[in-house]
Amino acid sequence: MRFALVLMACAVLALGAGCGERKERTGPNGTERLQLMLDFFPNADHTPIYAAQAGGHFKDLGLDVQVRAPADPAAPLRQAAAGRVDLALSYEPEVIRARDKGVDVVAVGALVQQPLTSIISLPDAGIRTPKDLRGKKVGTAGIDYQSAFLQAILQKAGVDPAGVMERNVGFDLNPALLTKKVDATLGSFWNYEGIDLRLKKRNPQVIRVDKAGVPTYDELVFVASSKTVKEKGDAIRGFLGAIARGVRDLRANPKKGLDALLAANRDLDPRLQSEVLKVTLPLYAPPAGRPFGWQEPTEWSAFGKFMRDSGLIQKGAGGAFTNDLLPGGGL
Amino acid sequence: MTTRLEAPVRPRQAEAVAVRGVTRRFGPVTALEGFDLEVRDGEVVAIVGPSGCGKSTLLELIAGIQRPDEGELVVTGSAAYMPQRDLLLPWRDAVGNAALALESAGVPRREARRRAAPMFERLGLGQFEQSRPHELSGGMRQRVAFLRTLLAGRPLLLLDEPFGALDAITRSAMQDWLAGALQAEPRTVLLVTHDVTEALLLADRVVVLSPRPGRVLTELCVDLARPRVRRELVGDPAFAEFERRALEALGC
Amino acid sequence: MLKRYLPTALLLLAAIGAWQAVASLGSVDDLTLASPVETVRALRDDSSLLFDNTLTTLWEVLLGLVIAVALGAGAAVVMHVVRPLRDAAYPLLIASQAVPIVVVAPLLILAFDYGIGPKIAIVALICFFPVTVNLLDGLRGVEPELLKLMRSLGASRLAMLWKVELPWALPNLFSGLRIAATVSVIGAVFGEWAGADNGLGRLVLLGINQLETPRVYAGVVILTVMALALFVLVSLAERAAVPWSRREVRS
């Protein structure tokens, strides 16, 4: 009988632990709570966020920001659209495609102003330029617009697409490359996986997609549902302002932001993250004279056209982004 | 030395068990056909017969575990049934098993164990009260099962080869003990056995069954005087006569 | 005791030796296969990181198991006593074991977010079925003669259940628990892969992505040891709780 009671107590405890995740609108001291879901596992691309946290900028602007990491890369957009998180990090092509399908998200500010996606290969494969892709196997994560990138690149280089095999290797691109299942991968970031392989002495060959025939776009953007934009516009503006300050802090003292990132994620390799931050720091900067997070309309519509021409979307990129919530002062 | 068996004493004239025209089939096999038997209150009846003649089935029918396909059974009062296999619960010790019937009757466990324990000595199982079934020999287990049956305190005992697993010496000791106990406290007993000597030692009446489907071949009224002492009976010509008739009926 | 496990130990050492040999081959990239030496090094270097995450996963596993046993035992008893319910539900019970947990886990995470609750639920779900089915089979398999005897002694249904059927089926419960113990760890890992902020499964996933191969192997070793330890614990518990051998009743 005692045993049965113990079991019941444990059951109740467990259920209680699970149900405890109630979302509250206000954080301590009346600050407004914002939930941000990153695009993937935390890494040095996200340092501005941790720098903003460490510099107390969120608090100064009356915000309490919770950072979450998804295990499933498709989750952030979904969660933001459903309003389960207030903000998420996503990619410009992802946002445009989602909107075309009717998903209610809007890009509210760009974190990284250039494409990071690249074709990465090891020296043995002998791929120095896109022309060398002829007859090779390219691994992707099965994302449709990345396949479109490949087609555009091959077209520009004058390579017959029929002679290039595309394989879906899931999200573990590097393992597929290292085990030689594919000659090259498309989808890794030149500022992350490229550097990682270089530090591990694999001497990778990197071809950036925007240098090979794909129009430029913003690789990392903050997104929110239009409902959240309407209801929490001010908080979002404060958020972006805090991020901008974080970037400014990083310029002056990169180590502080880096330490904050590493403290929150003990599984990261400090040396790698430091190298990544070094090359990524310039990429946070908006065009001259524009506020932090600026999303260039001409570039967005050019990219939207590219996506339409590739058959990825029906309509254009109209309304996919808004610069209205960007902080007043630029960097 | 008197031995209490904890059963109420009842008047001797009443009928304890009446089996009338009972038929029991298991698919194509007929175990009993048109079987008749009467047992008077306080009578000890031994049922002897070849294997498969339906002896165990008869006991189970009387115990209420099976229902006849035809005919009727009238059993006055409740019965305590002892099956051929000891069926001791392996997770209980010997006393716990013996006390099972008492517990089922509503006696609290501690009290039931307290009542059961003294009987162990008398059945030659002293020292083994706390032993688990797997630590006991087959013969000991059967004695524990027997004790369980007795302690149920029911007026009717249905014993299916209660001493079958015992060696000759222990068996005769148990037979003597049961004879003595029944004399001190009479109960109605239906005893199934292979052992003709055992039947003649204990029973008022010996019923010999035919092979399947079981029917009554012969009934012997054993009017030998009690108490029946094995040593003395061996030389008794009346005993030898009963034995001869029983064996003849069995076809030996 | 030592003598009994000597052959096993030798075999294990041989396997580790083979592993080291393969990993040392020039043709094998050390980022795809970590050697035993590198794995041990990772266990040492990342010990605090591994320890904290192991604790989280262990908590998920243990609570999930406890719930599975409680609910599973309850369900088995109810299904055993209420015969029509058992006939109706048993085939569904078997069929539902076939639903891949990989599909169920993300759904639960979607519904209940990232807390420890969904992970415990996933472990409980994956462990519920072996416990229930095994206990139910044990209850069904009680020696019919025994039940007849109890009935002839006038035992009530509850008494039969408590005194005979449940003790009889206890070894079956432990069989189910042994299976549950080994799959519980897998359940926790799948739950973390569907969405978690920490835990050993998540750490392993991160490690794969970040080419931290020795850490991945270290994590896998710990997970394996966890499952093994649970299995051994259940076996020990069985030895303590079921000291008798079932064979005896069949004499």
Tab-separated table of N, CA and C in Angstrom, chain A residues 45-106:
chain	number	residue	atom	x	y	z
A	45	ASP	N	27.188	32.997	-34.573
A	45	ASP	CA	26.346	33.909	-35.354
A	45	ASP	C	25.410	34.672	-34.425
A	46	HIS	N	25.074	34.051	-33.300
A	46	HIS	CA	24.090	34.629	-32.391
A	46	HIS	C	24.720	35.489	-31.304
A	47	THR	N	26.030	35.730	-31.417
A	47	THR	CA	26.712	36.464	-30.347
A	47	THR	C	26.074	37.812	-30.009
A	48	PRO	N	25.605	38.599	-31.002
A	48	PRO	CA	24.992	39.875	-30.638
A	48	PRO	C	23.880	39.738	-29.608
A	49	ILE	N	23.141	38.656	-29.692
A	49	ILE	CA	22.042	38.464	-28.746
A	49	ILE	C	22.598	38.294	-27.329
A	50	TYR	N	23.630	37.450	-27.233
A	50	TYR	CA	24.217	37.225	-25.912
A	50	TYR	C	24.936	38.468	-25.416
A	51	ALA	N	25.536	39.226	-26.358
A	51	ALA	CA	26.206	40.466	-25.970
A	51	ALA	C	25.188	41.461	-25.423
A	52	ALA	N	24.021	41.532	-26.087
A	52	ALA	CA	22.972	42.444	-25.615
A	52	ALA	C	22.526	42.058	-24.220
A	53	GLN	N	22.429	40.732	-24.014
A	53	GLN	CA	22.026	40.234	-22.699
A	53	GLN	C	23.063	40.616	-21.652
A	54	ALA	N	24.339	40.353	-21.990
A	54	ALA	CA	25.422	40.593	-21.039
A	54	ALA	C	25.580	42.076	-20.726
A	55	GLY	N	25.306	42.927	-21.731
A	55	GLY	CA	25.453	44.363	-21.520
A	55	GLY	C	24.254	44.986	-20.832
A	56	GLY	N	23.270	44.153	-20.493
A	56	GLY	CA	22.107	44.673	-19.788
A	56	GLY	C	21.184	45.502	-20.659
A	57	HIS	N	21.352	45.409	-21.984
A	57	HIS	CA	20.570	46.288	-22.857
A	57	HIS	C	19.094	45.925	-22.897
A	58	PHE	N	18.817	44.640	-22.789
A	58	PHE	CA	17.398	44.242	-22.778
A	58	PHE	C	16.709	44.840	-21.564
A	59	LYS	N	17.386	44.691	-20.432
A	59	LYS	CA	16.806	45.199	-19.186
A	59	LYS	C	16.576	46.699	-19.266
A	60	ASP	N	17.607	47.413	-19.815
A	60	ASP	CA	17.481	48.858	-19.911
A	60	ASP	C	16.249	49.264	-20.697
A	61	LEU	N	15.929	48.464	-21.697
A	61	LEU	CA	14.786	48.817	-22.539
A	61	LEU	C	13.507	48.145	-22.062
A	62	GLY	N	13.546	47.663	-20.823
A	62	GLY	CA	12.331	47.116	-20.235
A	62	GLY	C	11.941	45.756	-20.775
A	63	LEU	N	12.950	44.974	-21.196
A	63	LEU	CA	12.614	43.673	-21.777
A	63	LEU	C	13.264	42.534	-21.002
A	64	ASP	N	12.568	41.422	-20.960
A	64	ASP	CA	13.116	40.195	-20.400
A	64	ASP	C	13.073	39.153	-21.517
A	65	VAL	N	14.251	38.890	-22.104
A	65	VAL	CA	14.280	38.043	-23.301
A	65	VAL	C	14.702	36.608	-22.954
A	66	GLN	N	13.889	35.662	-23.384
A	66	GLN	CA	14.213	34.241	-23.197
A	66	GLN	C	14.651	33.658	-24.529
A	67	VAL	N	15.822	33.055	-24.529
A	67	VAL	CA	16.345	32.496	-25.775
A	67	VAL	C	16.165	30.980	-25.792
A	68	ARG	N	15.563	30.466	-26.844
A	68	ARG	CA	15.356	29.023	-26.978
A	68	ARG	C	16.039	28.535	-28.241
A	69	ALA	N	16.431	27.276	-28.211
A	69	ALA	CA	17.012	26.685	-29.412
A	69	ALA	C	16.111	25.573	-29.908
A	70	PRO	N	15.855	25.516	-31.190
A	70	PRO	CA	15.015	24.436	-31.688
A	70	PRO	C	15.858	23.200	-31.945
A	71	ALA	N	15.254	22.026	-31.888
A	71	ALA	CA	15.971	20.824	-32.310
A	71	ALA	C	15.629	20.566	-33.772
A	72	ASP	N	14.489	21.071	-34.197
A	72	ASP	CA	14.007	20.857	-35.553
A	72	ASP	C	14.089	22.179	-36.296
A	73	PRO	N	14.894	22.281	-37.367
A	73	PRO	CA	15.105	23.565	-38.035
A	73	PRO	C	13.848	24.165	-38.638
A	74	ALA	N	12.832	23.370	-38.815
A	74	ALA	CA	11.592	23.903	-39.378
A	74	ALA	C	10.718	24.545	-38.309
A	75	ALA	N	11.089	24.344	-37.062
A	75	ALA	CA	10.231	24.811	-35.972
A	75	ALA	C	10.151	26.328	-35.799
A	76	PRO	N	11.270	27.067	-35.892
A	76	PRO	CA	11.207	28.487	-35.520
A	76	PRO	C	10.122	29.269	-36.268
A	77	LEU	N	10.073	29.137	-37.570
A	77	LEU	CA	9.061	29.869	-38.334
A	77	LEU	C	7.660	29.506	-37.890
A	78	ARG	N	7.454	28.185	-37.723
A	78	ARG	CA	6.139	27.678	-37.332
A	78	ARG	C	5.714	28.259	-36.005
A	79	GLN	N	6.653	28.220	-35.063
A	79	GLN	CA	6.332	28.664	-33.717
A	79	GLN	C	6.038	30.160	-33.702
A	80	ALA	N	6.809	30.941	-34.496
A	80	ALA	CA	6.578	32.382	-34.533
A	80	ALA	C	5.227	32.672	-35.162
A	81	ALA	N	4.929	31.963	-36.244
A	81	ALA	CA	3.654	32.195	-36.928
A	81	ALA	C	2.489	31.860	-36.019
A	82	ALA	N	2.651	30.828	-35.206
A	82	ALA	CA	1.570	30.429	-34.309
A	82	ALA	C	1.506	31.298	-33.080
A	83	GLY	N	2.502	32.160	-32.919
A	83	GLY	CA	2.501	33.027	-31.757
A	83	GLY	C	3.007	32.347	-30.504
A	84	ARG	N	3.538	31.119	-30.633
A	84	ARG	CA	4.028	30.441	-29.450
A	84	ARG	C	5.344	31.038	-28.978
A	85	VAL	N	6.108	31.586	-29.919
A	85	VAL	CA	7.240	32.426	-29.521
A	85	VAL	C	6.998	33.782	-30.179
A	86	ASP	N	7.541	34.816	-29.545
A	86	ASP	CA	7.295	36.151	-30.088
A	86	ASP	C	8.167	36.425	-31.302
A	87	LEU	N	9.438	36.000	-31.194
A	87	LEU	CA	10.376	36.233	-32.281
A	87	LEU	C	11.119	34.952	-32.608
A	88	ALA	N	11.532	34.856	-33.843
A	88	ALA	CA	12.369	33.725	-34.224
A	88	ALA	C	13.410	34.212	-35.206
A	89	LEU	N	14.476	33.398	-35.336
A	89	LEU	CA	15.475	33.693	-36.356
A	89	LEU	C	15.230	32.769	-37.535
A	90	SER	N	15.244	33.330	-38.709
A	90	SER	CA	15.048	32.490	-39.886
A	90	SER	C	15.883	33.042	-41.030
A	91	TYR	N	15.669	32.532	-42.231
A	91	TYR	CA	16.456	32.931	-43.393
A	91	TYR	C	15.536	33.592	-44.401
A	92	GLU	N	16.062	34.578	-45.106
A	92	GLU	CA	15.206	35.315	-46.047
A	92	GLU	C	14.480	34.385	-47.019
A	93	PRO	N	15.185	33.436	-47.660
A	93	PRO	CA	14.455	32.561	-48.593
A	93	PRO	C	13.331	31.793	-47.889
A	94	GLU	N	13.593	31.383	-46.675
A	94	GLU	CA	12.618	30.621	-45.890
A	94	GLU	C	11.375	31.468	-45.648
A	95	VAL	N	11.596	32.737	-45.302
A	95	VAL	CA	10.481	33.630	-44.997
A	95	VAL	C	9.612	33.854	-46.234
A	96	ILE	N	10.290	34.142	-47.351
A	96	ILE	CA	9.538	34.409	-48.578
A	96	ILE	C	8.713	33.184	-48.970
A	97	ARG	N	9.342	32.039	-48.882
A	97	ARG	CA	8.634	30.814	-49.270
A	97	ARG	C	7.449	30.550	-48.354
A	98	ALA	N	7.654	30.761	-47.063
A	98	ALA	CA	6.579	30.500	-46.109
A	98	ALA	C	5.396	31.428	-46.356
A	99	ARG	N	5.677	32.694	-46.592
A	99	ARG	CA	4.601	33.643	-46.840
A	99	ARG	C	3.817	33.262	-48.087
A	100	ASP	N	4.558	32.768	-49.084
A	100	ASP	CA	3.893	32.365	-50.315
A	100	ASP	C	2.897	31.237	-50.027
A	101	LYS	N	3.229	30.401	-49.045
A	101	LYS	CA	2.331	29.295	-48.695
A	101	LYS	C	1.241	29.745	-47.737
A	102	GLY	N	1.269	31.007	-47.352
A	102	GLY	CA	0.216	31.515	-46.485
A	102	GLY	C	0.569	31.546	-45.018
A	103	VAL	N	1.818	31.232	-44.686
A	103	VAL	CA	2.218	31.299	-43.278
A	103	VAL	C	2.379	32.765	-42.880
A	104	ASP	N	1.832	33.112	-41.742
A	104	ASP	CA	1.776	34.516	-41.364
A	104	ASP	C	3.014	34.942	-40.574
A	105	VAL	N	4.093	35.233	-41.305
A	105	VAL	CA	5.282	35.773	-40.638
A	105	VAL	C	5.800	36.964	-41.439
A	106	VAL	N	6.514	37.815	-40.730
A	106	VAL	CA	7.095	38.998	-41.354
A	106	VAL	C	8.502	39.177	-40.818
